[in-house]
PDB file of C-alpha atoms in Angstrom:
ATOM      1  CA  GLY U 262     -15.364  28.743  89.895  1.00  0.00           C
ATOM      2  CA  ALA U 263     -12.474  30.020  87.827  1.00  0.00           C
ATOM      3  CA  VAL U 264      -9.299  30.889  89.676  1.00  0.00           C
ATOM      4  CA  VAL U 265      -6.677  33.465  88.878  1.00  0.00           C
ATOM      5  CA  SER U 266      -3.440  33.104  90.788  1.00  0.00           C
ATOM      6  CA  GLN U 267      -1.263  36.168  91.253  1.00  0.00           C
ATOM      7  CA  HIS U 268       2.252  36.091  92.692  1.00  0.00           C
ATOM      8  CA  PRO U 269       3.893  37.397  94.696  1.00  0.00           C
ATOM      9  CA  SER U 270       1.292  38.763  97.078  1.00  0.00           C
ATOM     10  CA  ARG U 271       3.773  41.181  98.571  1.00  0.00           C
ATOM     11  CA  VAL U 272       7.190  42.383  97.480  1.00  0.00           C
ATOM     12  CA  ILE U 273       9.616  44.904  98.903  1.00  0.00           C
ATOM     13  CA  CYS U 274      12.465  46.034  96.724  1.00  0.00           C
ATOM     14  CA  LYS U 275      15.160  48.668  96.515  1.00  0.00           C
ATOM     15  CA  SER U 276      14.813  51.633  94.251  1.00  0.00           C
ATOM     16  CA  GLY U 277      16.245  50.936  90.789  1.00  0.00           C
ATOM     17  CA  THR U 278      15.524  47.218  90.753  1.00  0.00           C
ATOM     18  CA  SER U 279      12.974  45.428  88.590  1.00  0.00           C
ATOM     19  CA  VAL U 280      10.068  43.416  89.883  1.00  0.00           C
ATOM     20  CA  LYS U 281       8.068  40.792  88.024  1.00  0.00           C
ATOM     21  CA  ILE U 282       4.476  39.967  88.903  1.00  0.00           C
ATOM     22  CA  GLU U 283       2.817  36.851  87.535  1.00  0.00           C
ATOM     23  CA  CYS U 284      -0.825  36.274  86.815  1.00  0.00           C
ATOM     24  CA  ARG U 285      -1.981  32.760  85.971  1.00  0.00           C
ATOM     25  CA  SER U 286      -5.392  31.417  85.071  1.00  0.00           C
ATOM     26  CA  LEU U 287      -5.454  28.020  86.739  1.00  0.00           C
ATOM     27  CA  ASP U 288      -8.442  26.276  85.244  1.00  0.00           C
ATOM     28  CA  PHE U 289      -9.320  28.209  82.125  1.00  0.00           C
ATOM     29  CA  GLN U 290      -7.668  29.836  79.151  1.00  0.00           C
ATOM     30  CA  ALA U 291      -7.522  33.600  79.256  1.00  0.00           C
ATOM     31  CA  THR U 292      -7.467  35.354  75.907  1.00  0.00           C
ATOM     32  CA  THR U 293      -7.314  38.746  77.544  1.00  0.00           C
ATOM     33  CA  MET U 294      -5.769  39.900  80.781  1.00  0.00           C
ATOM     34  CA  PHE U 295      -6.029  43.303  82.392  1.00  0.00           C
ATOM     35  CA  TRP U 296      -3.580  44.947  84.760  1.00  0.00           C
ATOM     36  CA  TYR U 297      -4.754  47.498  87.311  1.00  0.00           C
ATOM     37  CA  ARG U 298      -3.061  49.538  89.970  1.00  0.00           C
ATOM     38  CA  GLN U 299      -4.673  50.834  93.090  1.00  0.00           C
ATOM     39  CA  PHE U 300      -3.394  53.515  95.458  1.00  0.00           C
ATOM     40  CA  PRO U 301      -4.553  53.522  99.077  1.00  0.00           C
ATOM     41  CA  LYS U 302      -8.218  54.375  99.446  1.00  0.00           C
ATOM     42  CA  GLN U 303      -8.565  54.900  95.724  1.00  0.00           C
ATOM     43  CA  SER U 304     -10.189  52.876  93.022  1.00  0.00           C
ATOM     44  CA  LEU U 305      -8.617  50.548  90.524  1.00  0.00           C
ATOM     45  CA  MET U 306      -7.118  52.225  87.506  1.00  0.00           C
ATOM     46  CA  LEU U 307      -6.605  50.195  84.370  1.00  0.00           C
ATOM     47  CA  MET U 308      -2.985  50.227  83.236  1.00  0.00           C
ATOM     48  CA  ALA U 309      -3.040  47.984  80.216  1.00  0.00           C
ATOM     49  CA  THR U 310      -4.866  45.256  78.359  1.00  0.00           C
ATOM     50  CA  SER U 311      -2.931  42.284  77.068  1.00  0.00           C
ATOM     51  CA  ASN U 312      -4.036  39.748  74.500  1.00  0.00           C
ATOM     52  CA  GLU U 313      -2.242  36.456  74.164  1.00  0.00           C
ATOM     53  CA  GLY U 314       0.448  36.589  71.517  1.00  0.00           C
ATOM     54  CA  SER U 315       0.223  40.303  70.821  1.00  0.00           C
ATOM     55  CA  LYS U 316       1.488  43.538  72.270  1.00  0.00           C
ATOM     56  CA  ALA U 317      -0.303  45.039  75.202  1.00  0.00           C
ATOM     57  CA  THR U 318      -2.461  48.112  74.842  1.00  0.00           C
ATOM     58  CA  TYR U 319      -1.561  50.723  77.429  1.00  0.00           C
ATOM     59  CA  GLU U 320      -3.848  53.339  78.880  1.00  0.00           C
ATOM     60  CA  GLN U 321      -2.997  56.981  78.463  1.00  0.00           C
ATOM     61  CA  GLY U 322      -0.301  58.091  80.862  1.00  0.00           C
ATOM     62  CA  VAL U 323       1.092  54.607  81.518  1.00  0.00           C
ATOM     63  CA  GLU U 324       4.699  54.201  80.430  1.00  0.00           C
ATOM     64  CA  LYS U 325       4.999  51.034  78.384  1.00  0.00           C
ATOM     65  CA  ASP U 326       8.785  50.935  78.755  1.00  0.00           C
ATOM     66  CA  LYS U 327       8.464  51.042  82.505  1.00  0.00           C
ATOM     67  CA  PHE U 328       5.625  48.581  82.896  1.00  0.00           C
ATOM     68  CA  LEU U 329       6.474  45.668  80.632  1.00  0.00           C
ATOM     69  CA  ILE U 330       3.645  43.258  79.989  1.00  0.00           C
ATOM     70  CA  ASN U 331       4.075  39.846  78.469  1.00  0.00           C
ATOM     71  CA  HIS U 332       1.188  37.524  77.630  1.00  0.00           C
ATOM     72  CA  ALA U 333       3.057  34.596  76.138  1.00  0.00           C
ATOM     73  CA  SER U 334       0.448  31.918  76.725  1.00  0.00           C
ATOM     74  CA  LEU U 335      -3.257  31.570  77.333  1.00  0.00           C
ATOM     75  CA  THR U 336      -2.672  30.994  81.028  1.00  0.00           C
ATOM     76  CA  LEU U 337       0.096  33.407  81.942  1.00  0.00           C
ATOM     77  CA  SER U 338       0.636  37.136  81.838  1.00  0.00           C
ATOM     78  CA  THR U 339       3.449  38.983  83.565  1.00  0.00           C
ATOM     79  CA  LEU U 340       3.915  42.591  84.556  1.00  0.00           C
ATOM     80  CA  THR U 341       7.481  43.765  85.101  1.00  0.00           C
ATOM     81  CA  VAL U 342       8.038  47.065  86.836  1.00  0.00           C
ATOM     82  CA  THR U 343      11.439  48.159  85.573  1.00  0.00           C
ATOM     83  CA  SER U 344      13.763  50.426  87.539  1.00  0.00           C
ATOM     84  CA  ALA U 345      11.210  50.762  90.273  1.00  0.00           C
ATOM     85  CA  HIS U 346      10.955  53.967  92.262  1.00  0.00           C
ATOM     86  CA  PRO U 347       9.088  54.764  95.471  1.00  0.00           C
ATOM     87  CA  GLU U 348       6.258  56.366  93.496  1.00  0.00           C
ATOM     88  CA  ASP U 349       5.634  52.966  91.897  1.00  0.00           C
ATOM     89  CA  SER U 350       4.655  51.606  95.294  1.00  0.00           C
ATOM     90  CA  SER U 351       1.081  50.505  94.871  1.00  0.00           C
ATOM     91  CA  PHE U 352      -1.291  47.542  94.839  1.00  0.00           C
ATOM     92  CA  TYR U 353      -1.324  45.802  91.470  1.00  0.00           C
ATOM     93  CA  ILE U 354      -4.182  43.498  90.444  1.00  0.00           C
ATOM     94  CA  CYS U 355      -4.664  41.418  87.353  1.00  0.00           C
ATOM     95  CA  SER U 356      -7.878  40.096  85.900  1.00  0.00           C
ATOM     96  CA  ALA U 357      -8.491  37.541  83.204  1.00  0.00           C
ATOM     97  CA  ARG U 358     -11.261  37.021  80.691  1.00  0.00           C
ATOM     98  CA  ALA U 359     -12.114  33.448  79.857  1.00  0.00           C
ATOM     99  CA  LEU U 360     -11.653  32.199  76.304  1.00  0.00           C
ATOM    100  CA  GLY U 361     -14.935  32.401  74.454  1.00  0.00           C
ATOM    101  CA  GLY U 362     -16.495  34.248  77.343  1.00  0.00           C
ATOM    102  CA  SER U 363     -18.257  37.558  77.192  1.00  0.00           C
ATOM    103  CA  ASN U 364     -16.713  40.658  78.619  1.00  0.00           C
ATOM    104  CA  GLU U 365     -18.794  40.202  81.727  1.00  0.00           C
ATOM    105  CA  LYS U 366     -16.879  37.196  83.026  1.00  0.00           C
ATOM    106  CA  LEU U 367     -13.732  38.561  84.507  1.00  0.00           C
ATOM    107  CA  PHE U 368     -11.819  36.859  87.270  1.00  0.00           C
ATOM    108  CA  PHE U 369      -9.436  38.738  89.505  1.00  0.00           C
ATOM    109  CA  GLY U 370      -6.158  37.805  91.101  1.00  0.00           C
ATOM    110  CA  SER U 371      -5.572  38.466  94.780  1.00  0.00           C
ATOM    111  CA  GLY U 372      -3.252  41.377  94.107  1.00  0.00           C
ATOM    112  CA  THR U 373       0.385  42.265  94.728  1.00  0.00           C
ATOM    113  CA  GLN U 374       1.441  44.934  97.185  1.00  0.00           C
ATOM    114  CA  LEU U 375       4.642  46.507  95.894  1.00  0.00           C
ATOM    115  CA  SER U 376       6.742  48.631  98.225  1.00  0.00           C
ATOM    116  CA  VAL U 377       9.794  50.349  96.771  1.00  0.00           C
ATOM    117  CA  LEU U 378      12.278  51.633  99.308  1.00  0.00           C
TER     118      LEU U 378
ATOM    119  CA  LYS R 822     -15.325  59.698  79.185  1.00  0.00           C
ATOM    120  CA  GLN R 823     -17.148  57.450  81.612  1.00  0.00           C
ATOM    121  CA  GLU R 824     -16.886  58.460  85.256  1.00  0.00           C
ATOM    122  CA  VAL R 825     -18.164  56.374  88.131  1.00  0.00           C
ATOM    123  CA  THR R 826     -18.858  57.880  91.543  1.00  0.00           C
ATOM    124  CA  GLN R 827     -19.718  56.115  94.762  1.00  0.00           C
ATOM    125  CA  ILE R 828     -21.372  57.680  97.766  1.00  0.00           C
ATOM    126  CA  PRO R 829     -20.663  57.553 100.633  1.00  0.00           C
ATOM    127  CA  ALA R 830     -16.915  57.050 100.652  1.00  0.00           C
ATOM    128  CA  ALA R 831     -17.165  55.400 104.052  1.00  0.00           C
ATOM    129  CA  LEU R 832     -20.002  54.070 106.139  1.00  0.00           C
ATOM    130  CA  SER R 833     -20.119  52.645 109.648  1.00  0.00           C
ATOM    131  CA  VAL R 834     -23.290  51.060 111.007  1.00  0.00           C
ATOM    132  CA  PRO R 835     -24.289  48.715 113.833  1.00  0.00           C
ATOM    133  CA  GLU R 836     -24.769  45.063 113.111  1.00  0.00           C
ATOM    134  CA  GLY R 837     -28.235  44.103 111.934  1.00  0.00           C
ATOM    135  CA  GLU R 838     -29.053  47.278 110.065  1.00  0.00           C
ATOM    136  CA  ASN R 839     -30.130  47.378 106.455  1.00  0.00           C
ATOM    137  CA  LEU R 840     -28.053  49.721 104.317  1.00  0.00           C
ATOM    138  CA  VAL R 841     -27.757  51.132 100.830  1.00  0.00           C
ATOM    139  CA  LEU R 842     -24.636  51.943  98.863  1.00  0.00           C
ATOM    140  CA  ASN R 843     -24.884  54.240  95.885  1.00  0.00           C
ATOM    141  CA  CYS R 844     -23.150  54.293  92.538  1.00  0.00           C
ATOM    142  CA  SER R 845     -23.610  56.764  89.701  1.00  0.00           C
ATOM    143  CA  PHE R 846     -22.136  56.849  86.206  1.00  0.00           C
ATOM    144  CA  THR R 847     -22.043  59.612  83.637  1.00  0.00           C
ATOM    145  CA  ASP R 848     -22.499  57.681  80.388  1.00  0.00           C
ATOM    146  CA  SER R 849     -25.694  55.628  80.266  1.00  0.00           C
ATOM    147  CA  ALA R 850     -24.498  53.610  77.260  1.00  0.00           C
ATOM    148  CA  ILE R 851     -23.276  50.754  79.391  1.00  0.00           C
ATOM    149  CA  TYR R 852     -23.146  47.052  78.656  1.00  0.00           C
ATOM    150  CA  ASN R 853     -23.426  46.016  82.283  1.00  0.00           C
ATOM    151  CA  LEU R 854     -22.684  47.061  85.827  1.00  0.00           C
ATOM    152  CA  GLN R 855     -20.993  44.974  88.500  1.00  0.00           C
ATOM    153  CA  TRP R 856     -20.643  45.236  92.237  1.00  0.00           C
ATOM    154  CA  PHE R 857     -17.472  43.874  93.808  1.00  0.00           C
ATOM    155  CA  ARG R 858     -16.220  43.339  97.299  1.00  0.00           C
ATOM    156  CA  GLN R 859     -12.589  43.954  98.241  1.00  0.00           C
ATOM    157  CA  ASP R 860     -11.096  42.985 101.584  1.00  0.00           C
ATOM    158  CA  PRO R 861      -7.990  44.906 102.756  1.00  0.00           C
ATOM    159  CA  GLY R 862      -4.939  43.979 100.719  1.00  0.00           C
ATOM    160  CA  LYS R 863      -6.893  41.469  98.661  1.00  0.00           C
ATOM    161  CA  GLY R 864      -8.276  41.107  95.191  1.00  0.00           C
ATOM    162  CA  LEU R 865     -11.866  41.543  94.092  1.00  0.00           C
ATOM    163  CA  THR R 866     -14.808  39.230  94.487  1.00  0.00           C
ATOM    164  CA  SER R 867     -17.714  39.726  92.128  1.00  0.00           C
ATOM    165  CA  LEU R 868     -20.996  40.044  94.012  1.00  0.00           C
ATOM    166  CA  LEU R 869     -23.633  40.891  91.461  1.00  0.00           C
ATOM    167  CA  LEU R 870     -23.750  41.664  87.764  1.00  0.00           C
ATOM    168  CA  ILE R 871     -26.631  43.531  86.150  1.00  0.00           C
ATOM    169  CA  GLN R 872     -27.023  43.575  82.407  1.00  0.00           C
ATOM    170  CA  SER R 873     -28.057  46.870  80.857  1.00  0.00           C
ATOM    171  CA  SER R 874     -31.486  45.413  80.063  1.00  0.00           C
ATOM    172  CA  GLN R 875     -32.082  44.363  83.657  1.00  0.00           C
ATOM    173  CA  ARG R 876     -33.300  46.416  86.593  1.00  0.00           C
ATOM    174  CA  GLU R 877     -32.089  44.358  89.519  1.00  0.00           C
ATOM    175  CA  GLN R 878     -30.267  41.267  90.677  1.00  0.00           C
ATOM    176  CA  THR R 879     -30.417  39.473  94.001  1.00  0.00           C
ATOM    177  CA  SER R 880     -28.038  37.152  95.791  1.00  0.00           C
ATOM    178  CA  GLY R 881     -28.802  36.206  99.367  1.00  0.00           C
ATOM    179  CA  ARG R 882     -28.902  39.352 101.480  1.00  0.00           C
ATOM    180  CA  LEU R 883     -27.704  41.489  98.601  1.00  0.00           C
ATOM    181  CA  ASN R 884     -29.872  43.262  96.079  1.00  0.00           C
ATOM    182  CA  ALA R 885     -28.544  45.504  93.340  1.00  0.00           C
ATOM    183  CA  SER R 886     -30.694  47.775  91.238  1.00  0.00           C
ATOM    184  CA  LEU R 887     -29.935  49.602  88.027  1.00  0.00           C
ATOM    185  CA  ASP R 888     -31.553  52.694  86.565  1.00  0.00           C
ATOM    186  CA  LYS R 889     -29.635  53.171  83.372  1.00  0.00           C
ATOM    187  CA  SER R 890     -31.495  56.262  82.229  1.00  0.00           C
ATOM    188  CA  SER R 891     -30.574  58.167  85.359  1.00  0.00           C
ATOM    189  CA  GLY R 892     -27.114  56.642  85.583  1.00  0.00           C
ATOM    190  CA  ARG R 893     -27.569  55.118  89.015  1.00  0.00           C
ATOM    191  CA  SER R 894     -27.219  51.825  90.798  1.00  0.00           C
ATOM    192  CA  THR R 895     -27.727  50.874  94.414  1.00  0.00           C
ATOM    193  CA  LEU R 896     -26.504  47.936  96.444  1.00  0.00           C
ATOM    194  CA  TYR R 897     -28.829  47.015  99.263  1.00  0.00           C
ATOM    195  CA  ILE R 898     -27.468  44.875 102.096  1.00  0.00           C
ATOM    196  CA  ALA R 899     -30.021  43.403 104.456  1.00  0.00           C
ATOM    197  CA  ALA R 900     -29.382  42.471 108.060  1.00  0.00           C
ATOM    198  CA  SER R 901     -25.740  43.511 107.959  1.00  0.00           C
ATOM    199  CA  GLN R 902     -23.106  41.402 109.711  1.00  0.00           C
ATOM    200  CA  PRO R 903     -19.538  42.177 110.856  1.00  0.00           C
ATOM    201  CA  GLY R 904     -18.312  39.878 108.093  1.00  0.00           C
ATOM    202  CA  ASP R 905     -19.771  42.292 105.561  1.00  0.00           C
ATOM    203  CA  SER R 906     -17.086  44.825 106.485  1.00  0.00           C
ATOM    204  CA  ALA R 907     -15.079  45.506 103.333  1.00  0.00           C
ATOM    205  CA  THR R 908     -14.770  47.986 100.499  1.00  0.00           C
ATOM    206  CA  TYR R 909     -17.525  47.740  97.917  1.00  0.00           C
ATOM    207  CA  LEU R 910     -16.753  48.793  94.377  1.00  0.00           C
ATOM    208  CA  CYS R 911     -19.073  49.265  91.453  1.00  0.00           C
ATOM    209  CA  ALA R 912     -17.825  49.137  87.898  1.00  0.00           C
ATOM    210  CA  VAL R 913     -19.336  49.527  84.454  1.00  0.00           C
ATOM    211  CA  ILE R 914     -18.422  48.327  81.000  1.00  0.00           C
ATOM    212  CA  ARG R 915     -19.324  50.611  78.154  1.00  0.00           C
ATOM    213  CA  GLN R 916     -21.035  49.110  75.153  1.00  0.00           C
ATOM    214  CA  GLY R 917     -18.437  47.952  72.670  1.00  0.00           C
ATOM    215  CA  ALA R 918     -15.590  48.216  75.163  1.00  0.00           C
ATOM    216  CA  GLN R 919     -13.580  45.634  77.070  1.00  0.00           C
ATOM    217  CA  LYS R 920     -12.487  47.444  80.147  1.00  0.00           C
ATOM    218  CA  LEU R 921     -14.203  48.048  83.441  1.00  0.00           C
ATOM    219  CA  VAL R 922     -14.385  51.576  84.829  1.00  0.00           C
ATOM    220  CA  PHE R 923     -14.415  51.512  88.603  1.00  0.00           C
ATOM    221  CA  GLY R 924     -15.803  53.849  91.214  1.00  0.00           C
ATOM    222  CA  GLN R 925     -13.684  54.849  94.190  1.00  0.00           C
ATOM    223  CA  GLY R 926     -15.458  52.440  96.483  1.00  0.00           C
ATOM    224  CA  THR R 927     -17.363  52.635  99.751  1.00  0.00           C
ATOM    225  CA  ARG R 928     -15.519  51.425 102.845  1.00  0.00           C
ATOM    226  CA  LEU R 929     -18.123  49.683 104.947  1.00  0.00           C
ATOM    227  CA  THR R 930     -17.675  48.856 108.619  1.00  0.00           C
ATOM    228  CA  ILE R 931     -20.266  46.827 110.486  1.00  0.00           C
ATOM    229  CA  ASN R 932     -19.885  47.179 114.223  1.00  0.00           C
ATOM    230  CA  PRO R 933     -20.792  44.204 116.448  1.00  0.00           C
TER     231      PRO R 933
END
């Protein structure tokens, strides 16, 4: 089946630094990628939707200048948490929709646990 | 605004029991509903997908039903095993939309 690789799986950083998370579709082309965040014992909340070659669409309440999303190719999307603060500590997951696929075929990365000290 | 609710939030049962997880959604105009499994600190694995025109889907010991008119879905797990311990999430896609709306999940523990 399709594989989405997400790196790093875990990152610890100091407050004020920036962290980049990568999401790659390994064996298919992803026209659309979604970025979610998940707090402990809570559900996934969509942060933004990115389409290859265009600007990401952010959900209400998500700061686009803080969470920079780049979808430069059909196999790679990145999320950069800029000037991270402890409240940004969370589990971030990406998902990818296959090119030509219906909305129902979404493949998820394994997630990134971000801890900001 | 679509809201998805899962009951119970946590469930602990002995190995071998059959169990039912519940999911409800407020807007019945959905395109499909999916059940996912999430292990601690991991991503999501899709278990079953039910199209809005379908009433149920089965995969091995799992059976998911959908009653769109009442806004409900159930995930039935037969003969539960310790390896089934995980968080189970349901999610819906609204007609004409791209994004999944997730429930809060049910944390399932199967005791040997």
